[in-house]
């Protein structure tokens, strides 16, 4: 394999050749990627199953299907998105034709996580290539099979001076981050996000950081409990709870806590049976270290449902925990597993007292049929994005930006915004020569009132 500096140097030279600026070339690459992905559909499901027993249905719903629809969207719209956009002239540019040109940043580094190891590596690659950049991708070392397959796909479709996927762990990531990139797109944990931001700052490289956090889910007493419980169980335990936008914990109105708990238990059993370990629909924890971390966080907790652990099998049952203290292990960090703490509230102030303990979360959920409660709540708190009366589904609309705020990340993508993320907006004024109003030129004597009027006319 070529060294990282060699790969980057080849990509720099290629970018300067202007070949990635041609929309037809980008489309050719994206269509080739689509064909390769489609031809490997079953292999992708098999790899995800091998890595953490991800069910094929979830692999389609939350990875393959989403990637394919983003690819189709980009292929359909790229010409339109990439076209210079005319904007109105201003008092200072008139007479002119003013435009925003979409310019690729150049050489992009993408570092991916393990939890959606196909979606969260391939989607940013699609958008970076669509915008005319070159790419080096490093998938996570923890999903050995999927990351190997992702690398094979990238390295089969793209000439290495356009896009390359390198495999490796922290050492490889560290070497990559030591290079000078034109853009870095990172998805992963908050602590590593800080390392990435620091490395990027050295070269003033712009970054997107897609991070995590403790995403709350509030349930008031106006909801249909059965429907709420069904949706919460789906969104929390999908992917074995290893979802950056899963509800990390519930904050439930005290008067409905008991019936909601009953419904949650029923829904877990309905989804995964009496023995979720035997269910083909319930994934495993990614590795032993994370299984141990979750088992440790459960020590001393008031487990009201589930709690079974099989360390060898990397199995943790869907588990409900009653009122953990805010300084307990479960509540100190993002859980990232199939454990759902249930806190209760009596007043809105109590909700605030819980949520304000944590940094701004990536996601936020409120189940309620009380419109003013919903509006007040979603306006009061700062968070990346959220859903009223369901979990996760904001991720699935390419017309919505997906990203965090504060400690949960910076920047956003999906759909056209993904293309925009990897493009610099270059302002171009094409000045007309048919007239040259003399008002701006010195000497300025007697011109100020006319200039003031002109500012008013143009607005
Ligand atoms: P991670 O931060 O441990 O790893 C992510 C990537 O960073 C991997 O490729 C890894 O090899 C690399 N890495 C690890 N240590 C590094 C270091 N010291 N220097 C440079 N690179 C390093 O995250 P993870 O465990 O793969 O993923 C889980 C986290 O990601 C959770 O916090 C989750 O919330 C977050 N996440 C966020 C999103 C999002 O879209 N916002 C999506 C998925 C996951």
Coordinates of C-alpha atoms and ligand atoms in Angstrom, one line a residue:
X1 CA 0.0 0.0 0.0
X2 CA 1.1 3.5 -0.7
X3 CA 2.0 5.7 2.3
X4 CA -0.5 8.2 3.5
X5 CA 1.6 11.2 2.3
X6 CA 1.9 9.5 -1.1
X7 CA -1.8 9.0 -1.4
X8 CA -2.5 12.6 -0.4
X9 CA 0.2 13.9 -2.8
X10 CA -1.4 12.0 -5.7
X11 CA -4.8 13.4 -4.8
X12 CA -3.5 16.9 -4.6
X13 CA -2.0 16.6 -8.1
X14 CA -5.2 15.1 -9.4
X15 CA -7.4 17.8 -7.8
X16 CA -5.2 20.5 -9.5
X17 CA -5.7 18.8 -12.9
X18 CA -9.3 20.1 -12.7
X19 CA -10.8 16.7 -13.7
X20 CA -13.0 16.6 -10.6
X21 CA -14.6 19.9 -11.7
X22 CA -16.4 18.2 -14.5
X23 CA -19.9 17.3 -13.5
X24 CA -20.0 14.5 -16.1
X25 CA -17.0 12.9 -14.4
X26 CA -18.5 13.1 -10.9
X27 CA -21.8 11.6 -12.2
X28 CA -19.8 8.8 -13.9
X29 CA -18.1 8.0 -10.5
X30 CA -21.4 8.2 -8.6
X31 CA -23.2 5.9 -11.0
X32 CA -20.3 3.4 -10.8
X33 CA -20.5 3.6 -7.0
X34 CA -24.2 2.9 -7.2
X35 CA -23.8 -0.2 -9.4
X36 CA -21.0 -1.5 -7.1
X37 CA -23.1 -1.1 -4.0
X38 CA -26.1 -2.7 -5.6
X39 CA -24.0 -5.6 -6.7
X40 CA -22.8 -6.1 -3.2
X41 CA -26.1 -5.7 -1.3
X42 CA -26.1 -9.1 0.2
X43 CA -22.4 -8.9 1.1
X44 CA -23.2 -5.7 3.0
X45 CA -25.9 -7.3 5.0
X46 CA -23.7 -10.3 5.7
X47 CA -20.8 -8.2 6.9
X48 CA -23.1 -6.2 9.3
X49 CA -24.5 -9.4 10.6
X50 CA -21.0 -10.8 11.2
X51 CA -19.9 -7.6 13.0
X52 CA -22.7 -7.3 15.5
X53 CA -25.5 -9.5 14.4
X54 CA -27.4 -6.6 12.8
X55 CA -30.6 -7.9 11.4
X56 CA -30.9 -7.7 7.6
X57 CA -34.1 -5.6 7.9
X58 CA -32.4 -3.0 10.0
X59 CA -29.4 -3.0 7.7
X60 CA -31.7 -2.2 4.8
X61 CA -33.7 0.4 6.7
X62 CA -31.0 2.2 8.5
X63 CA -28.0 1.8 6.1
X64 CA -28.4 0.4 2.6
X65 CA -31.8 2.0 1.8
X66 CA -30.7 5.4 3.0
X67 CA -27.4 5.3 1.1
X68 CA -29.2 4.3 -2.1
X69 CA -31.8 7.0 -1.8
X70 CA -29.1 9.7 -1.2
X71 CA -27.2 8.4 -4.2
X72 CA -30.3 8.5 -6.4
X73 CA -31.1 12.0 -5.1
X74 CA -27.6 13.3 -5.9
X75 CA -27.4 11.7 -9.3
X76 CA -30.8 13.3 -10.2
X77 CA -30.0 16.8 -8.9
X78 CA -26.2 17.2 -9.2
X79 CA -26.3 19.3 -12.4
X80 CA -28.8 21.7 -10.8
X81 CA -27.0 21.9 -7.4
X82 CA -23.6 22.5 -9.0
X83 CA -24.8 25.3 -11.3
X84 CA -23.7 28.9 -10.4
X85 CA -26.7 30.5 -8.7
X86 CA -27.6 34.1 -9.8
X87 CA -28.4 36.5 -6.9
X88 CA -29.6 40.1 -7.1
X89 CA -27.1 42.9 -7.5
X90 CA -26.6 45.4 -4.8
X91 CA -26.1 49.2 -4.7
X92 CA -22.3 48.6 -4.5
X93 CA -22.2 46.0 -7.4
X94 CA -24.7 47.4 -9.8
X95 CA -24.6 47.2 -12.8
X96 CA -23.6 43.6 -12.5
X97 CA -24.6 39.9 -12.6
X98 CA -23.8 38.4 -9.2
X99 CA -23.4 34.7 -8.6
X100 CA -22.6 32.0 -6.1
X101 CA -20.3 29.4 -7.5
X102 CA -20.1 26.0 -5.9
X103 CA -16.4 25.2 -5.5
X104 CA -15.0 21.9 -4.1
X105 CA -12.7 22.4 -1.1
X106 CA -10.1 20.0 -2.6
X107 CA -8.7 17.1 -0.6
X108 CA -11.1 15.8 2.0
X109 CA -10.5 13.4 4.9
X110 CA -13.5 11.4 6.2
X111 CA -13.2 9.5 9.5
X112 CA -16.2 7.2 10.3
X113 CA -17.6 5.4 13.4
X114 CA -18.6 1.8 13.9
X115 CA -22.2 2.1 14.8
X116 CA -23.6 2.6 11.3
X117 CA -20.4 1.6 9.5
X118 CA -21.8 1.5 6.0
X119 CA -24.1 4.5 6.0
X120 CA -21.9 6.9 8.0
X121 CA -18.8 6.2 5.8
X122 CA -20.4 6.0 2.3
X123 CA -22.8 8.9 2.6
X124 CA -20.2 11.5 3.3
X125 CA -18.0 10.0 0.5
X126 CA -21.0 10.4 -1.9
X127 CA -21.4 14.0 -1.0
X128 CA -17.7 14.9 -1.1
X129 CA -17.3 13.3 -4.5
X130 CA -20.5 15.0 -5.8
X131 CA -19.1 18.3 -4.8
X132 CA -15.9 17.6 -6.7
X133 CA -13.4 16.8 -4.0
X134 CA -11.0 13.9 -3.6
X135 CA -11.4 11.7 -0.6
X136 CA -9.4 9.6 1.8
X137 CA -11.8 7.6 4.0
X138 CA -10.9 5.8 7.2
X139 CA -13.7 3.6 8.4
X140 CA -13.7 2.3 12.0
X141 CA -11.5 -0.6 13.0
X142 CA -14.2 -2.0 15.3
X143 CA -16.5 -3.3 12.5
X144 CA -13.8 -5.4 10.8
X145 CA -16.0 -7.0 8.2
X146 CA -18.1 -4.0 7.1
X147 CA -15.1 -1.7 7.1
X148 CA -13.2 -4.1 4.9
X149 CA -16.1 -4.3 2.5
X150 CA -16.5 -0.5 2.5
X151 CA -12.8 -0.2 1.6
X152 CA -13.1 -2.7 -1.1
X153 CA -16.1 -0.9 -2.6
X154 CA -14.3 2.5 -2.6
X155 CA -11.0 1.1 -3.9
X156 CA -12.8 -0.8 -6.7
X157 CA -14.9 2.1 -7.9
X158 CA -12.5 5.0 -7.6
X159 CA -9.0 5.6 -9.0
X160 CA -6.9 6.0 -5.9
X161 CA -6.1 9.6 -6.8
X162 CA -9.8 10.4 -6.5
X163 CA -10.9 8.4 -3.5
X164 CA -9.1 5.8 -1.3
X165 CA -10.2 4.0 1.8
X166 CA -7.5 3.2 4.3
X167 CA -8.1 0.8 7.2
X168 CA -6.6 1.1 10.6
X169 CA -7.1 2.3 14.2
X170 CA -5.9 5.3 16.2
X171 CA -2.3 5.2 14.8
X172 CA -3.6 5.5 11.2
X173 CA -6.2 8.1 12.2
X174 CA -3.4 10.1 13.9
X175 CA -1.1 9.9 10.9
X176 CA -4.0 11.1 8.7
X177 CA -4.8 14.0 11.0
X178 CA -1.2 15.1 10.9
X179 CA -1.6 15.9 7.2
X180 CA -2.9 19.1 5.8
X181 CA -6.4 18.6 4.4
X182 CA -8.8 21.1 2.8
X183 CA -11.8 19.7 4.7
X184 CA -12.3 17.1 7.5
X185 CA -15.6 15.3 8.1
X186 CA -15.6 13.3 11.3
X187 CA -18.3 11.2 12.9
X188 CA -17.6 9.7 16.3
X189 CA -17.3 10.5 20.0
X190 CA -17.0 13.9 21.7
X191 CA -13.4 13.2 23.0
X192 CA -12.1 12.2 19.6
X193 CA -14.0 15.1 18.1
X194 CA -11.9 17.4 20.2
X195 CA -8.7 15.7 18.9
X196 CA -9.9 16.1 15.3
X197 CA -10.8 19.8 15.9
X198 CA -7.3 20.5 17.4
X199 CA -5.5 18.8 14.5
X200 CA -7.7 20.7 12.0
X201 CA -7.0 24.0 13.8
X202 CA -3.3 23.7 13.1
X203 CA -3.9 24.1 9.4
X204 CA -7.2 26.2 9.7
X205 CA -8.9 23.3 8.0
X206 CA -12.7 23.6 8.2
X207 CA -14.5 20.6 9.8
X208 CA -17.8 19.0 10.3
X209 CA -18.0 17.2 13.6
X210 CA -20.9 14.7 13.9
X211 CA -20.7 13.8 17.6
X212 CA -23.0 12.4 20.3
X213 CA -24.4 13.2 23.7
X214 CA -27.2 12.4 26.1
X215 CA -30.4 12.9 24.1
X216 CA -33.5 13.2 26.3
X217 CA -37.0 12.0 25.6
X218 CA -39.8 13.7 27.5
X219 CA -43.3 12.1 27.8
X220 CA -46.1 14.0 29.3
X221 CA -49.6 12.8 30.4
X222 CA -51.4 13.7 27.2
X223 CA -50.0 10.9 25.1
X224 CA -51.4 7.6 23.8
X225 CA -49.2 5.4 26.0
X226 CA -49.3 2.3 23.8
X227 CA -48.3 4.2 20.7
X228 CA -45.6 6.2 22.6
X229 CA -44.2 3.0 24.1
X230 CA -44.1 1.2 20.8
X231 CA -42.2 4.0 19.1
X232 CA -39.8 4.5 22.0
X233 CA -38.9 0.8 22.1
X234 CA -38.3 0.8 18.3
X235 CA -36.1 3.9 18.4
X236 CA -34.2 3.0 21.5
X237 CA -33.4 -0.7 20.8
X238 CA -32.8 -0.4 17.0
X239 CA -29.1 -1.3 16.3
X240 CA -29.0 -2.6 19.9
X241 CA -29.3 0.9 21.2
X242 CA -26.0 1.9 19.6
X243 CA -27.4 4.9 17.8
X244 CA -26.1 8.4 18.2
X245 CA -29.6 9.8 18.1
X246 CA -31.3 7.1 20.3
X247 CA -33.1 8.4 23.3
X248 CA -30.5 8.2 26.0
X249 CA -33.0 8.4 28.8
X250 CA -36.7 9.2 29.5
X251 CA -38.2 12.0 31.6
X252 CA -41.8 10.9 32.3
X253 CA -44.6 12.7 34.0
X254 CA -44.9 11.1 37.4
X255 CA -48.6 10.3 37.1
X256 CA -48.2 8.1 34.0
X257 CA -44.9 6.5 34.9
X258 CA -46.4 3.2 36.1
X259 CA -48.7 2.6 33.1
X260 CA -45.9 3.7 30.7
X261 CA -43.5 1.2 32.3
X262 CA -46.1 -1.6 31.8
X263 CA -46.4 -0.6 28.1
X264 CA -42.7 -0.5 27.6
X265 CA -42.3 -4.0 29.0
X266 CA -45.1 -5.3 26.8
X267 CA -43.6 -3.6 23.7
X268 CA -40.1 -5.0 24.4
X269 CA -41.6 -8.5 24.7
X270 CA -43.8 -8.0 21.7
X271 CA -40.7 -7.0 19.6
X272 CA -38.1 -9.4 20.9
X273 CA -40.0 -12.2 22.7
X274 CA -39.6 -13.4 26.2
X275 CA -35.9 -14.2 25.5
X276 CA -34.4 -11.3 23.4
X277 CA -31.1 -13.2 23.3
X278 CA -32.8 -15.8 21.1
X279 CA -34.3 -13.1 18.8
X280 CA -32.8 -12.8 15.4
X281 CA -33.9 -9.2 15.4
X282 CA -31.8 -8.0 18.4
X283 CA -28.2 -7.1 17.7
X284 CA -25.1 -7.6 19.8
X285 CA -22.8 -5.0 21.4
X286 CA -20.0 -4.1 19.1
X287 CA -17.1 -5.5 21.2
X288 CA -16.2 -6.9 24.6
X289 CA -14.9 -3.5 25.9
X290 CA -18.3 -1.9 25.3
X291 CA -20.2 -4.8 26.8
X292 CA -18.0 -4.5 29.9
X293 CA -18.6 -0.8 30.0
X294 CA -22.3 -1.2 29.9
X295 CA -22.3 -4.1 32.4
X296 CA -20.3 -1.9 34.8
X297 CA -22.7 1.0 34.3
X298 CA -25.6 -1.3 35.4
X299 CA -23.9 -2.3 38.7
X300 CA -26.0 -1.0 41.6
X301 CA -28.7 0.3 39.3
X302 CA -32.4 -0.4 40.1
X303 CA -33.2 -2.7 37.1
X304 CA -36.9 -3.0 36.6
X305 CA -36.8 -5.0 33.4
X306 CA -34.1 -7.0 31.5
X307 CA -30.6 -6.7 32.9
X308 CA -29.4 -10.1 31.5
X309 CA -25.8 -10.1 30.4
X310 CA -23.8 -12.6 28.5
X311 CA -20.3 -11.3 28.2
X312 CA -19.1 -14.1 25.8
X313 CA -22.0 -13.4 23.4
X314 CA -21.6 -9.6 23.8
X315 CA -25.3 -9.6 24.8
X316 CA -27.1 -7.1 27.0
X317 CA -30.8 -7.5 27.2
X318 CA -33.2 -4.5 26.5
X319 CA -33.1 -3.1 30.0
X320 CA -35.2 -0.5 31.9
X321 CA -33.6 1.2 34.9
X322 CA -35.6 3.1 37.5
X323 CA -34.5 6.7 38.5
X324 CA -30.7 6.5 38.4
X325 CA -29.0 9.3 40.2
X326 CA -27.8 12.1 37.9
X327 CA -24.2 11.4 39.1
X328 CA -24.4 7.6 38.6
X329 CA -22.4 5.9 35.9
X330 CA -25.4 5.5 33.7
X331 CA -26.2 9.2 33.7
X332 CA -22.6 10.5 33.5
X333 CA -22.0 9.6 29.9
X334 CA -23.8 8.7 26.7
X335 CA -25.1 5.2 27.2
X336 CA -24.8 3.9 23.6
X337 CA -26.4 0.5 24.4
X338 CA -29.8 -1.1 25.1
X339 CA -30.3 0.4 28.5
X340 CA -33.0 2.9 29.1
X341 CA -33.0 5.0 32.3
X342 CA -36.5 6.3 33.3
X343 CA -36.6 9.5 35.3
X344 CA -39.8 11.2 36.3
X345 CA -40.9 14.8 36.7
X346 CA -43.7 16.7 38.4
X347 CA -43.1 20.2 37.2
X348 CA -41.6 21.7 34.1
X349 CA -38.8 23.1 36.3
X350 CA -37.9 19.5 37.2
X351 CA -37.5 18.7 33.5
X352 CA -35.1 21.6 33.1
X353 CA -33.1 20.6 36.1
X354 CA -32.4 17.3 34.6
X355 CA -31.7 18.4 31.0
X356 CA -29.5 21.3 32.0
X357 CA -27.1 18.9 33.7
X358 CA -25.8 17.9 30.3
X359 CA -24.2 19.5 27.3
X360 CA -26.4 20.4 24.3
X361 CA -27.6 17.0 23.0
X362 CA -27.6 15.7 19.4
X363 CA -31.3 14.8 19.5
X364 CA -34.3 15.7 21.5
X365 CA -37.7 14.0 21.8
X366 CA -40.9 15.1 23.3
X367 CA -44.1 12.9 23.3
X368 CA -47.1 15.1 24.0
X369 CA -50.4 16.2 22.5
X370 CA -50.3 19.5 24.3
X371 CA -49.3 22.0 21.6
X372 CA -48.1 24.8 23.9
X373 CA -46.0 22.3 26.0
X374 CA -44.4 21.0 22.8
X375 CA -43.6 24.5 21.4
X376 CA -42.3 25.8 24.7
X377 CA -40.1 22.7 25.2
X378 CA -38.6 22.6 21.8
X379 CA -37.9 26.4 21.9
X380 CA -36.5 26.3 25.5
X381 CA -33.7 23.8 24.9
X382 CA -30.8 23.8 22.5
X383 CA -30.1 20.6 20.6
X384 CA -29.1 19.3 17.1
X385 CA -32.5 18.2 15.9
X386 CA -35.5 16.3 17.2
X387 CA -38.9 14.7 16.8
X388 CA -42.3 15.3 18.4
X389 CA -44.1 12.0 19.1
X390 CA -41.5 9.6 17.7
X391 CA -37.7 8.9 17.7
X392 CA -35.0 9.0 15.1
X393 CA -37.1 9.8 12.0
X394 CA -35.7 13.3 11.5
X395 CA -32.6 11.5 10.2
X396 CA -34.6 10.1 7.3
X397 CA -35.7 13.3 5.6
X398 CA -33.0 14.6 3.3
X399 CA -34.7 18.0 3.3
X400 CA -33.8 18.4 7.0
X401 CA -30.2 19.3 8.1
X402 CA -28.7 16.6 10.3
X403 CA -26.0 17.7 12.8
X404 CA -25.3 18.7 16.4
X405 CA -24.7 21.9 18.2
X406 CA -22.2 22.8 20.9
X407 CA -20.7 19.6 22.3
X408 CA -22.9 17.4 20.0
X409 CA -21.1 18.7 17.0
X410 CA -20.8 21.4 14.3
X411 CA -22.0 21.5 10.8
X412 CA -24.7 19.4 9.2
X413 CA -25.4 17.3 6.1
X414 CA -28.0 15.2 4.2
X415 CA -29.4 15.7 0.8
X416 CA -28.5 19.0 -0.9
X417 CA -27.0 20.2 2.4
X418 CA -24.5 17.4 2.2
X419 CA -23.4 18.7 -1.2
X420 CA -23.2 22.2 0.3
X421 CA -21.2 21.0 3.2
X422 CA -18.4 19.9 0.9
X423 CA -18.6 23.0 -1.3
X424 CA -17.2 26.4 -0.7
X425 CA -19.6 29.2 -1.8
X426 CA -17.5 31.4 -4.0
X427 CA -19.0 34.9 -4.5
X428 CA -18.5 36.2 -8.1
X429 CA -19.6 39.6 -9.3
X430 CA -19.5 40.1 -13.1
X431 CA -19.4 43.9 -13.5
X432 CA -21.2 45.5 -16.4
X433 CA -19.4 48.2 -18.3
X434 CA -22.3 49.9 -20.0
X435 CA -22.4 52.6 -17.3
X436 CA -20.2 53.8 -14.5
X437 CA -22.1 55.9 -12.0
X438 CA -19.6 58.5 -10.9
X439 CA -21.0 58.9 -7.4
X440 CA -18.5 56.6 -5.6
X441 CA -15.4 58.3 -6.9
X442 CA -13.6 61.1 -5.1
X443 CA -13.9 64.0 -4.8
X444 CA -17.0 63.3 -2.6
X445 CA -18.2 66.8 -2.2
X446 CA -22.0 67.0 -2.5
X447 CA -22.4 63.3 -3.1
X448 CA -23.3 62.0 0.3
X449 CA -27.1 62.7 0.1
X450 CA -27.3 61.0 -3.3
X451 CA -25.4 58.0 -1.9
X452 CA -27.9 57.8 1.0
X453 CA -30.8 57.9 -1.4
X454 CA -29.3 55.1 -3.5
X455 CA -28.8 52.9 -0.4
X456 CA -32.5 53.4 0.4
X457 CA -33.7 52.6 -3.2
X458 CA -31.8 49.4 -3.3
X459 CA -32.9 48.4 0.2
Ligands
LIG1 P1 -14.9 7.1 18.2 O1 -14.7 8.5 18.4 O2 -14.3 6.2 19.2 O3 -14.3 6.6 16.8 C1 -14.6 7.3 15.6 C2 -13.4 7.2 14.6 O4 -12.4 7.9 15.2 C3 -12.9 5.8 14.3 O5 -12.7 5.7 12.9 C4 -11.7 5.7 15.1 O6 -10.7 4.8 14.6 C5 -11.2 7.1 15.2 N1 -10.4 7.4 16.4 C6 -10.5 6.8 17.6 N2 -9.6 7.4 18.4 C7 -8.9 8.3 17.7 C8 -7.9 9.2 18.1 N3 -7.4 9.3 19.3 N4 -7.5 10.1 17.1 C9 -8.0 10.1 15.9 N5 -9.0 9.2 15.5 C10 -9.4 8.4 16.4 O7 -16.4 6.8 18.1 P2 -17.2 5.4 17.8 O8 -17.0 4.7 19.1 O9 -16.8 4.8 16.5 O10 -18.7 5.9 17.7 C11 -19.5 6.2 18.7 C12 -19.7 7.7 19.0 O11 -20.0 8.3 17.8 C13 -20.8 8.0 19.9 O12 -20.4 9.0 20.8 C14 -21.9 8.4 19.0 O13 -22.8 9.3 19.5 C15 -21.1 9.1 17.9 N6 -21.8 9.1 16.6 C16 -22.3 10.3 16.2 C17 -23.0 10.3 15.0 C18 -23.6 11.5 14.4 O14 -24.0 11.5 13.2 N7 -23.6 12.6 15.0 C19 -23.2 9.1 14.3 C20 -22.7 7.9 14.8 C21 -22.0 8.0 16.0

